[in-house]
CSV table of C-alpha atoms and ligand atoms in Angstrom, one decimal:
chain,number,residue,atom,x,y,z
A,146,MET,CA,0.0,0.0,0.0
A,147,SER,CA,1.3,3.5,-0.7
A,148,GLN,CA,1.5,6.1,1.9
A,149,ARG,CA,-1.8,7.5,3.2
A,150,ILE,CA,-2.5,11.1,2.3
A,151,GLN,CA,-3.8,13.3,5.1
A,152,ALA,CA,-5.4,16.7,5.2
A,153,PRO,CA,-2.9,19.6,5.4
A,154,ARG,CA,-1.9,20.7,8.9
A,155,GLY,CA,-4.2,23.1,10.6
A,156,THR,CA,-7.2,22.2,8.4
A,157,SER,CA,-10.1,20.0,9.4
A,158,ASP,CA,-12.9,18.1,7.7
A,159,VAL,CA,-16.4,19.2,8.6
A,160,LEU,CA,-18.0,15.7,9.1
A,161,PRO,CA,-21.7,14.9,8.8
A,162,GLU,CA,-22.0,14.8,12.6
A,163,ASP,CA,-20.7,18.4,12.7
A,164,TRP,CA,-23.3,19.8,10.4
A,165,PRO,CA,-26.4,20.0,12.6
A,166,ALA,CA,-24.7,22.4,15.1
A,167,ARG,CA,-23.0,24.3,12.3
A,168,ARG,CA,-26.1,24.7,10.2
A,169,GLY,CA,-27.9,25.9,13.4
A,170,ALA,CA,-25.3,28.7,13.9
A,171,GLU,CA,-25.4,29.7,10.3
A,172,ALA,CA,-29.2,29.8,10.3
A,173,VAL,CA,-29.3,32.0,13.4
A,174,ALA,CA,-26.8,34.4,11.8
A,175,GLN,CA,-28.6,34.6,8.5
A,176,ARG,CA,-32.0,35.2,10.2
A,177,ILE,CA,-30.7,37.9,12.5
A,178,LEU,CA,-28.6,39.7,9.8
A,179,GLU,CA,-31.2,39.6,7.0
A,180,ALA,CA,-33.9,40.8,9.4
A,181,ALA,CA,-31.7,43.9,9.9
A,182,GLY,CA,-31.3,44.5,6.2
A,183,TYR,CA,-28.0,42.8,5.5
A,184,ARG,CA,-27.7,41.0,2.2
A,185,ARG,CA,-25.4,38.2,1.4
A,186,ILE,CA,-22.2,38.6,-0.6
A,187,GLU,CA,-19.5,36.1,-1.7
A,188,THR,CA,-16.2,37.3,-3.1
A,189,PRO,CA,-13.6,35.2,-4.8
A,190,THR,CA,-11.4,32.8,-2.7
A,191,PHE,CA,-8.3,34.6,-3.9
A,192,GLU,CA,-7.6,38.2,-4.7
A,193,ALA,CA,-4.7,40.3,-5.9
A,194,THR,CA,-2.0,40.3,-3.2
A,195,GLU,CA,-1.9,44.1,-3.4
A,196,LEU,CA,-5.5,44.3,-2.0
A,197,PHE,CA,-4.4,42.8,1.4
A,198,ALA,CA,-0.9,44.5,1.3
A,199,ARG,CA,-2.7,47.9,1.1
A,200,GLY,CA,-5.9,47.1,2.9
A,201,VAL,CA,-4.8,45.0,5.8
A,202,GLY,CA,-1.4,46.7,6.0
A,203,GLU,CA,2.2,45.8,5.2
A,204,SER,CA,3.3,45.8,8.8
A,205,THR,CA,0.7,43.4,10.1
A,206,ASP,CA,1.4,39.8,11.0
A,207,ILE,CA,-1.2,38.7,8.5
A,208,VAL,CA,0.6,40.3,5.6
A,209,GLN,CA,4.1,39.7,6.8
A,210,LYS,CA,3.9,36.0,7.6
A,211,GLU,CA,0.4,34.5,7.4
A,212,MET,CA,-0.8,34.7,3.8
A,213,TYR,CA,-0.9,31.9,1.2
A,214,THR,CA,0.5,33.8,-1.8
A,215,PHE,CA,1.2,32.4,-5.2
A,216,GLU,CA,2.0,33.5,-8.7
A,217,ASP,CA,-0.6,32.6,-11.3
A,218,ALA,CA,0.2,31.6,-14.9
A,219,GLY,CA,0.2,35.2,-15.9
A,220,GLY,CA,2.8,36.1,-13.4
A,221,ARG,CA,0.4,38.0,-11.1
A,222,SER,CA,0.7,37.7,-7.4
A,223,GLN,CA,-2.5,36.3,-5.9
A,224,THR,CA,-3.4,35.5,-2.3
A,225,LEU,CA,-6.0,33.2,-0.7
A,226,ARG,CA,-8.2,35.6,1.3
A,227,PRO,CA,-7.0,35.9,4.9
A,228,GLU,CA,-10.0,38.0,5.8
A,229,GLY,CA,-13.2,39.4,4.3
A,230,THR,CA,-13.3,43.1,4.9
A,231,ALA,CA,-10.8,44.2,2.2
A,232,PRO,CA,-12.5,42.0,-0.5
A,233,VAL,CA,-16.0,43.3,0.4
A,234,ALA,CA,-14.7,46.9,0.3
A,235,ARG,CA,-13.2,46.1,-3.1
A,236,ALA,CA,-16.5,44.7,-4.3
A,237,TYR,CA,-18.4,47.8,-3.0
A,238,LEU,CA,-16.1,50.0,-5.1
A,239,GLU,CA,-16.0,47.8,-8.1
A,240,HIS,CA,-19.8,47.5,-8.4
A,241,GLY,CA,-20.5,51.2,-7.7
A,242,MET,CA,-22.4,50.5,-4.5
A,243,HIS,CA,-21.9,54.1,-3.4
A,244,LYS,CA,-24.9,54.8,-5.7
A,245,ALA,CA,-27.2,52.7,-3.6
A,246,PRO,CA,-28.9,54.1,-0.5
A,247,GLN,CA,-26.2,54.2,2.3
A,248,PRO,CA,-25.1,52.4,4.3
A,249,VAL,CA,-24.8,49.3,2.1
A,250,LYS,CA,-25.2,46.4,4.5
A,251,LEU,CA,-23.6,43.1,3.5
A,252,TRP,CA,-23.0,39.8,5.2
A,253,TYR,CA,-20.9,36.7,4.3
A,254,LEU,CA,-20.2,33.2,5.3
A,255,SER,CA,-17.0,32.1,3.8
A,256,SER,CA,-13.7,30.3,4.5
A,257,PHE,CA,-10.4,32.2,5.1
A,258,PHE,CA,-6.8,31.1,5.1
A,259,ARG,CA,-4.0,32.1,7.4
A,260,GLN,CA,-0.7,30.3,7.8
A,261,GLU,CA,-0.7,30.5,11.6
A,262,LYS,CA,0.6,28.0,14.0
A,263,PRO,CA,-2.3,25.5,14.5
A,264,GLN,CA,-3.6,25.1,18.0
A,265,ALA,CA,-7.0,24.6,19.7
A,266,GLY,CA,-9.4,27.0,18.0
A,267,ARG,CA,-6.8,28.2,15.5
A,268,PHE,CA,-6.8,26.8,12.0
A,269,ARG,CA,-5.2,27.5,8.7
A,270,GLN,CA,-8.5,27.3,6.9
A,271,PHE,CA,-11.4,28.5,9.0
A,272,TRP,CA,-14.9,29.9,8.5
A,273,GLN,CA,-16.3,33.3,9.4
A,274,ILE,CA,-19.7,34.8,9.5
A,275,GLY,CA,-19.1,38.5,8.8
A,276,ALA,CA,-21.1,41.7,8.4
A,277,GLU,CA,-20.0,45.0,6.8
A,278,ALA,CA,-21.9,48.3,6.7
A,279,ILE,CA,-20.3,50.7,4.3
A,280,GLY,CA,-21.1,54.3,3.6
A,281,SER,CA,-22.2,55.8,7.0
A,282,ALA,CA,-20.1,57.4,9.7
A,283,ASP,CA,-23.1,57.4,12.2
A,284,PRO,CA,-22.2,55.9,15.6
A,285,ALA,CA,-25.5,54.1,15.5
A,286,VAL,CA,-24.0,51.8,12.8
A,287,ASP,CA,-21.2,50.8,15.2
A,288,ALA,CA,-23.7,50.1,18.0
A,289,GLU,CA,-26.1,48.3,15.7
A,290,LEU,CA,-23.4,46.0,14.4
A,291,ILE,CA,-22.3,45.2,17.9
A,292,LEU,CA,-25.9,44.5,19.0
A,293,LEU,CA,-26.4,42.1,16.0
A,294,LEU,CA,-23.2,40.1,16.9
A,295,HIS,CA,-24.3,40.0,20.5
A,296,ALA,CA,-27.7,38.6,19.5
A,297,ILE,CA,-26.1,36.0,17.2
A,298,LEU,CA,-23.7,34.8,20.0
A,299,THR,CA,-26.5,34.7,22.5
A,300,GLU,CA,-28.9,32.8,20.3
A,301,SER,CA,-26.2,30.4,19.3
A,302,ARG,CA,-25.7,29.7,23.1
A,303,VAL,CA,-22.0,30.7,23.1
A,304,ARG,CA,-21.0,30.5,26.7
A,305,ASP,CA,-19.4,33.0,29.0
A,306,VAL,CA,-19.2,35.9,26.5
A,307,GLN,CA,-17.7,39.3,27.3
A,308,LEU,CA,-17.6,42.3,25.0
A,309,ARG,CA,-14.4,44.4,25.0
A,310,LEU,CA,-14.7,47.9,23.5
A,311,SER,CA,-12.2,50.6,22.6
A,312,SER,CA,-11.5,53.4,20.2
A,313,LEU,CA,-8.4,53.8,18.1
A,314,GLY,CA,-9.2,57.4,17.0
A,315,THR,CA,-8.1,58.7,13.7
A,316,PRO,CA,-4.8,57.8,12.0
A,317,ALA,CA,-3.4,61.3,13.0
A,318,ALA,CA,-4.3,60.9,16.7
A,319,ARG,CA,-2.9,57.4,16.5
A,320,SER,CA,0.5,58.4,15.0
A,321,GLU,CA,0.9,61.0,17.7
A,322,TYR,CA,0.1,58.4,20.3
A,323,ARG,CA,2.5,55.9,18.6
A,324,ALA,CA,5.3,58.4,19.2
A,325,HIS,CA,4.4,58.5,22.9
A,326,LEU,CA,4.3,54.8,23.1
A,327,GLN,CA,7.6,54.3,21.3
A,328,GLU,CA,9.2,56.7,23.8
A,329,HIS,CA,7.9,54.6,26.6
A,330,LEU,CA,9.0,51.3,25.0
A,331,ARG,CA,12.5,52.7,24.3
A,332,ALA,CA,12.8,53.9,27.9
A,333,ASN,CA,12.1,50.4,29.1
A,334,ALA,CA,13.7,48.4,26.3
A,335,ASP,CA,15.8,46.2,28.6
A,336,ASP,CA,12.6,44.6,30.1
A,337,LEU,CA,10.9,43.9,26.7
A,338,SER,CA,11.0,40.6,24.8
A,339,GLY,CA,13.3,40.5,21.8
A,340,GLU,CA,10.4,40.3,19.4
A,341,VAL,CA,8.7,43.4,20.9
A,342,ARG,CA,12.0,45.3,21.0
A,343,GLU,CA,12.6,44.6,17.3
A,344,ARG,CA,9.2,45.9,16.4
A,345,ILE,CA,9.2,49.2,18.3
A,346,ASP,CA,9.6,51.1,15.1
A,347,LEU,CA,7.3,49.0,12.9
A,348,ASN,CA,4.4,48.1,15.1
A,349,PRO,CA,4.7,49.3,18.8
A,350,LEU,CA,0.9,48.7,19.5
A,351,ARG,CA,1.5,45.0,19.1
A,352,ALA,CA,3.3,45.1,22.4
A,353,PHE,CA,-0.1,45.1,24.2
A,354,ASP,CA,-0.7,41.6,22.8
A,355,SER,CA,2.5,40.1,24.3
A,356,ASP,CA,2.5,37.3,26.9
A,357,HIS,CA,6.1,38.0,27.9
A,358,PRO,CA,6.1,38.9,31.7
A,359,GLY,CA,8.6,41.7,31.3
A,360,THR,CA,6.7,43.2,28.4
A,361,LYS,CA,3.4,42.9,30.3
A,362,ARG,CA,4.9,44.8,33.2
A,363,VAL,CA,6.1,47.6,30.9
A,364,MET,CA,2.7,47.7,29.2
A,365,ALA,CA,0.9,48.1,32.5
A,366,SER,CA,2.3,51.6,32.8
A,367,ALA,CA,2.2,52.5,29.1
A,368,PRO,CA,0.2,55.5,27.9
A,369,ARG,CA,-3.2,54.6,26.6
A,370,LEU,CA,-4.6,55.6,23.2
A,371,LEU,CA,-8.0,56.2,24.6
A,372,ASP,CA,-6.6,59.1,26.6
A,373,HIS,CA,-5.2,60.7,23.4
A,374,LEU,CA,-8.4,60.8,21.2
A,375,ASP,CA,-9.3,64.1,19.6
A,376,ALA,CA,-12.6,65.7,20.4
A,377,ASP,CA,-14.6,64.3,17.5
A,378,ASP,CA,-13.4,60.8,18.1
A,379,ALA,CA,-14.1,61.0,21.8
A,380,ALA,CA,-17.6,62.3,21.0
A,381,HIS,CA,-18.2,59.4,18.6
A,382,PHE,CA,-17.0,56.9,21.1
A,383,ALA,CA,-19.2,58.4,23.9
A,384,GLU,CA,-22.3,58.1,21.5
A,385,VAL,CA,-21.5,54.5,20.7
A,386,ARG,CA,-21.3,53.7,24.5
A,387,ALA,CA,-24.6,55.6,25.2
A,388,LEU,CA,-26.4,53.6,22.5
A,389,LEU,CA,-25.1,50.3,23.8
A,390,ASP,CA,-26.1,51.3,27.3
A,391,ALA,CA,-29.6,52.2,26.0
A,392,ALA,CA,-29.9,48.8,24.4
A,393,GLY,CA,-28.7,47.0,27.6
A,394,ILE,CA,-25.6,45.5,26.0
A,395,PRO,CA,-22.9,45.1,28.7
A,396,TYR,CA,-19.3,45.8,27.7
A,397,GLU,CA,-15.9,46.5,29.2
A,398,ILE,CA,-13.6,49.3,28.0
A,399,ASP,CA,-10.3,47.7,27.2
A,400,THR,CA,-7.6,50.2,26.5
A,401,THR,CA,-5.2,47.5,25.5
A,402,LEU,CA,-7.4,46.2,22.7
A,403,VAL,CA,-5.4,46.0,19.5
A,404,ARG,CA,-6.7,44.4,16.3
A,405,GLY,CA,-4.6,42.6,13.7
A,406,MET,CA,-5.4,44.9,10.8
A,407,ASP,CA,-4.2,48.5,10.0
A,408,TYR,CA,-7.5,49.6,8.5
A,409,TYR,CA,-9.3,50.3,11.8
A,410,THR,CA,-10.3,53.8,12.9
A,411,ARG,CA,-12.4,54.8,15.9
A,412,THR,CA,-14.5,52.0,17.4
A,413,VAL,CA,-13.0,48.5,17.8
A,414,PHE,CA,-14.4,45.6,19.7
A,415,GLU,CA,-14.0,41.9,20.4
A,416,PHE,CA,-16.3,39.3,21.9
A,417,VAL,CA,-14.3,36.8,24.0
A,418,SER,CA,-15.5,33.6,25.6
A,419,GLY,CA,-14.3,32.1,28.8
A,420,ALA,CA,-15.2,28.7,27.4
A,421,LEU,CA,-12.2,28.9,25.0
A,422,GLY,CA,-8.6,28.5,25.7
A,423,ALA,CA,-5.8,30.9,24.6
A,424,GLN,CA,-7.6,31.8,21.4
A,425,SER,CA,-10.5,33.3,23.2
A,426,ALA,CA,-11.8,35.8,20.6
A,427,VAL,CA,-15.1,34.5,19.1
A,428,GLY,CA,-15.6,37.6,17.0
A,429,GLY,CA,-14.3,41.1,16.5
A,430,GLY,CA,-14.3,44.1,14.3
A,431,GLY,CA,-14.7,47.8,14.2
A,432,ARG,CA,-14.8,50.9,12.0
A,433,TYR,CA,-12.5,51.3,9.0
A,434,ASP,CA,-13.1,54.8,7.6
A,435,GLY,CA,-9.9,54.9,5.7
A,436,LEU,CA,-10.0,51.5,4.0
A,437,ILE,CA,-11.8,52.3,0.8
A,438,GLU,CA,-9.3,55.2,0.2
A,439,MET,CA,-6.4,52.9,0.9
A,440,ILE,CA,-7.5,50.6,-2.0
A,441,GLY,CA,-8.1,53.4,-4.5
A,442,GLY,CA,-11.6,54.7,-3.8
A,443,PRO,CA,-13.0,58.0,-2.5
A,444,PRO,CA,-13.2,58.6,1.2
A,445,THR,CA,-15.9,56.3,2.5
A,446,PRO,CA,-16.7,55.3,6.0
A,447,GLY,CA,-17.2,51.6,6.8
A,448,ASN,CA,-17.7,49.3,9.8
A,449,GLY,CA,-18.1,45.6,10.4
A,450,TRP,CA,-17.1,42.4,12.2
A,451,ALA,CA,-16.4,38.8,11.7
A,452,ALA,CA,-17.0,35.8,14.0
A,453,GLY,CA,-15.2,32.5,13.7
A,454,ILE,CA,-17.6,29.6,13.2
A,455,GLU,CA,-15.3,26.9,14.7
A,456,ARG,CA,-14.8,29.0,17.8
A,457,MET,CA,-18.5,29.8,18.1
A,458,LEU,CA,-19.2,26.0,18.1
A,459,LEU,CA,-16.4,25.2,20.5
A,460,ALA,CA,-17.7,27.7,22.9
A,461,ALA,CA,-21.4,26.9,22.5
A,462,GLU,CA,-23.5,24.7,24.8
A,463,GLN,CA,-23.7,21.2,23.2
A,464,ARG,CA,-27.2,20.3,22.0
A,465,PRO,CA,-28.3,16.8,21.2
A,466,GLU,CA,-28.1,16.0,17.5
A,467,PRO,CA,-31.6,15.7,16.0
A,468,GLN,CA,-32.2,12.5,14.1
A,469,PRO,CA,-33.1,13.0,10.5
A,470,VAL,CA,-36.6,12.1,9.6
A,471,VAL,CA,-37.1,8.9,7.6
A,472,ASP,CA,-40.7,8.4,6.5
A,473,LEU,CA,-40.2,5.1,4.7
A,474,TYR,CA,-37.6,2.4,4.5
A,475,VAL,CA,-37.9,0.1,1.5
A,476,ALA,CA,-36.9,-3.5,2.3
A,477,SER,CA,-36.9,-6.5,0.1
A,478,ALA,CA,-37.6,-10.1,1.0
A,479,LYS,CA,-37.6,-11.3,-2.6
A,480,HIS,CA,-34.8,-13.1,-4.3
A,481,ASP,CA,-35.1,-12.5,-8.1
A,482,ASN,CA,-36.2,-9.1,-9.3
A,483,GLY,CA,-37.0,-7.8,-5.8
A,484,HIS,CA,-34.3,-5.1,-5.8
A,485,VAL,CA,-35.6,-3.6,-9.0
A,486,GLU,CA,-39.2,-3.3,-7.6
A,487,ALA,CA,-37.8,-2.0,-4.4
A,488,PHE,CA,-35.9,0.7,-6.3
A,489,ALA,CA,-39.0,1.7,-8.3
A,490,LEU,CA,-41.1,1.9,-5.1
A,491,ALA,CA,-38.5,4.1,-3.4
A,492,ALA,CA,-38.4,6.3,-6.5
A,493,GLU,CA,-42.2,6.7,-6.5
A,494,ALA,CA,-42.2,7.5,-2.8
A,495,ARG,CA,-39.5,10.1,-3.2
A,496,ARG,CA,-41.5,11.8,-6.1
A,497,ALA,CA,-44.4,11.9,-3.7
A,498,GLY,CA,-42.2,13.9,-1.3
A,499,LEU,CA,-41.4,11.3,1.3
A,500,ALA,CA,-38.0,11.0,3.0
A,501,VAL,CA,-37.0,7.5,1.8
A,502,GLN,CA,-34.1,5.2,2.4
A,503,GLN,CA,-33.6,1.8,0.8
A,504,GLU,CA,-31.6,-1.3,1.4
A,505,LEU,CA,-28.2,-0.8,-0.1
A,506,ALA,CA,-25.9,-3.3,1.6
A,507,GLY,CA,-27.5,-6.7,0.8
A,508,ARG,CA,-28.7,-7.4,4.4
A,509,SER,CA,-31.0,-10.2,5.3
A,510,LEU,CA,-34.7,-9.2,5.9
A,511,LYS,CA,-34.0,-9.3,9.7
A,512,GLY,CA,-30.9,-7.1,9.2
A,513,GLN,CA,-33.0,-4.7,7.0
A,514,LEU,CA,-35.7,-4.4,9.7
A,515,LYS,CA,-33.0,-3.7,12.3
A,516,GLN,CA,-31.5,-1.0,10.1
A,517,ALA,CA,-34.9,0.6,9.6
A,518,ASP,CA,-35.3,0.7,13.4
A,519,ARG,CA,-31.8,2.1,13.9
A,520,ILE,CA,-32.5,5.1,11.6
A,521,GLY,CA,-35.9,5.7,13.1
A,522,ALA,CA,-38.0,4.9,10.0
A,523,ARG,CA,-41.7,5.5,10.5
A,524,TYR,CA,-42.8,2.8,8.0
A,525,VAL,CA,-41.1,-0.1,6.3
A,526,ALA,CA,-42.3,-1.4,3.0
A,527,ILE,CA,-41.4,-5.0,2.6
A,528,LEU,CA,-41.5,-6.4,-0.9
A,529,GLY,CA,-42.1,-10.1,-0.7
A,530,ASP,CA,-43.2,-12.8,-3.1
A,531,GLU,CA,-46.8,-12.3,-2.0
A,532,GLY,CA,-46.9,-8.6,-2.6
A,533,ILE,CA,-46.1,-5.5,-0.5
A,534,ALA,CA,-46.4,-5.4,3.3
A,535,LEU,CA,-46.3,-2.1,5.1
A,536,LYS,CA,-45.1,-2.1,8.7
A,537,ASP,CA,-45.9,0.7,11.0
A,538,MET,CA,-42.8,0.9,13.2
A,539,GLU,CA,-44.5,2.9,15.9
A,540,SER,CA,-47.4,0.5,16.6
A,541,GLY,CA,-45.6,-2.6,15.2
A,542,GLU,CA,-48.7,-3.4,13.1
A,543,GLN,CA,-48.2,-4.8,9.6
A,544,GLU,CA,-50.8,-4.7,6.8
A,545,THR,CA,-50.7,-6.0,3.2
A,546,VAL,CA,-51.2,-3.3,0.5
A,547,GLU,CA,-52.2,-4.0,-3.0
A,548,SER,CA,-49.7,-1.8,-4.9
A,549,ALA,CA,-46.7,0.5,-4.6
A,550,ALA,CA,-49.0,3.5,-5.0
A,551,ALA,CA,-51.1,2.3,-2.0
A,552,ALA,CA,-48.0,1.9,0.1
A,553,VAL,CA,-46.9,5.4,-0.7
A,554,ALA,CA,-50.4,6.8,-0.1
A,555,ARG,CA,-50.5,5.1,3.3
A,556,ALA,CA,-47.1,6.3,4.3
A,557,LEU,CA,-48.0,9.8,3.2
A,558,LYS,CA,-51.1,9.8,5.4
A,559,GLY,CA,-49.3,8.5,8.5
A,560,ARG,CA,-46.4,10.9,8.1
A,561,HIS,CA,-45.3,12.9,11.1
A,562,PRO,CA,-46.6,16.5,11.0
A,563,GLY,CA,-43.7,18.8,10.3
B,284,LIG,P1,-10.2,38.8,13.0
B,284,LIG,O1,-10.3,39.3,14.4
B,284,LIG,O2,-8.9,38.6,12.4
B,284,LIG,O3,-11.0,39.9,12.2
B,284,LIG,O4,-11.1,37.5,12.8
B,284,LIG,C1,-12.4,37.5,13.3
B,284,LIG,C2,-12.7,36.1,14.0
B,284,LIG,O5,-12.3,35.1,13.1
B,284,LIG,C3,-11.9,35.9,15.2
B,284,LIG,O6,-12.4,36.5,16.3
B,284,LIG,C4,-11.9,34.4,15.3
B,284,LIG,O7,-13.1,33.9,15.9
B,284,LIG,C5,-11.9,34.0,13.9
B,284,LIG,N1,-10.5,33.6,13.4
B,284,LIG,C6,-9.5,34.4,13.0
B,284,LIG,N2,-8.4,33.7,12.8
B,284,LIG,C7,-8.7,32.4,13.0
B,284,LIG,C8,-8.0,31.1,12.8
B,284,LIG,N3,-6.7,31.1,12.4
B,284,LIG,N4,-8.6,30.0,13.2
B,284,LIG,C9,-9.9,30.0,13.6
B,284,LIG,N5,-10.6,31.2,13.7
B,284,LIG,C10,-10.0,32.3,13.4
B,284,LIG,C11,-11.2,39.9,10.8
B,284,LIG,O8,-11.0,38.9,10.1
B,284,LIG,C12,-11.9,41.2,10.3
B,284,LIG,N6,-12.0,41.0,8.9
B,284,LIG,C13,-13.2,41.4,11.0
B,284,LIG,C14,-13.8,42.7,10.5
B,284,LIG,C15,-14.9,42.8,9.7
B,284,LIG,N7,-13.5,43.9,10.9
B,284,LIG,C16,-14.3,44.8,10.2
B,284,LIG,N8,-15.1,44.1,9.5
């Protein structure tokens, strides 16, 4: 035997037993988002590398080390999408959606690719439910998006959820703050981890994410961006908080919240779950008022979030898997042409709208009845030499019916409501 081929590291199969819970979470998200006016979009699995380099940012971990990038036959650099916001912003621009009433509200359910170190809750291909509202700077958009994700996580029974909220201000306020932070980091450079020290110039904000004890100590006394917001940004943030308070959504202000993309401005947030390990973020997002300009469009405000489906499911209460409905199981006790008749009966029953399964493994009649019981079939049609018998698996009663059509009619009548 040749060597067995396995799935790539950090990827996982979504097996049949995983689908009931997954489909449940997807249905909750679709219902809540579409009821709020979000319409579904799907963008290509790969995009020009330039889109992420400019949109997500050259200095981010995503662009520096996590993208799956390849050259296509035409020599163009392409990248498997590591996230959905830059592609949706590109689609908004490309399809002239600025002409539609604003904000344009879009949602997606797609898979994304990041070459990260695999661990519990962290994969190299993962799925996100995401929402983007483009074209309005109103703080109500920020609050509404947060409220919708809160509702989705609550209805999906994600356990022990907390909302962390902050504001990153404008790029100008942030660059001024960056200089303060760099000063602080340089003054305490000896206590920092090597990695943080090397990135003081490139990405000093990332130091807030470090687990290194010395770095954590230095960061505890670091200046906070929230204290350096300009008046407009501070007013915007106050309004977002007031709206969340009015809607009864609890949150914690987290001045250390940094997100992994450069496009954020003003409001940023993350929902974390205590039911997860180190990768505790179930969903996150924020405002990105500069993104569309960064990718070649006119100044256009935008805002959104994405939640990881695998993490939502890991953090959710387990629910028993519902058994699929089987209205009719077609068994055959005949030797010669029985399987052909059984096949024809199953086909007729399916055309009539019944959920039908038929014998496919050459079991004995006893084995077939056992299989019908195992899958919870409501009726079993047994094709024998003397005709068709229909067995009601609930009462155990068996009657002879004169034709396939009669068996189908009987099974239709006795079908479970719903
Ligand atoms: P993100 O925080 O990078 O944001 O990802 C959002 C969520 O996707 C995370 O909270 C997590 O649940 C899940 N996720 C991320 N990486 C992985 C991974 N390697 N394995 C499993 N799950 C993962 C974004 O992607 C932004 N585009 C969100 C956004 C939309 N901001 C504005 N609009």
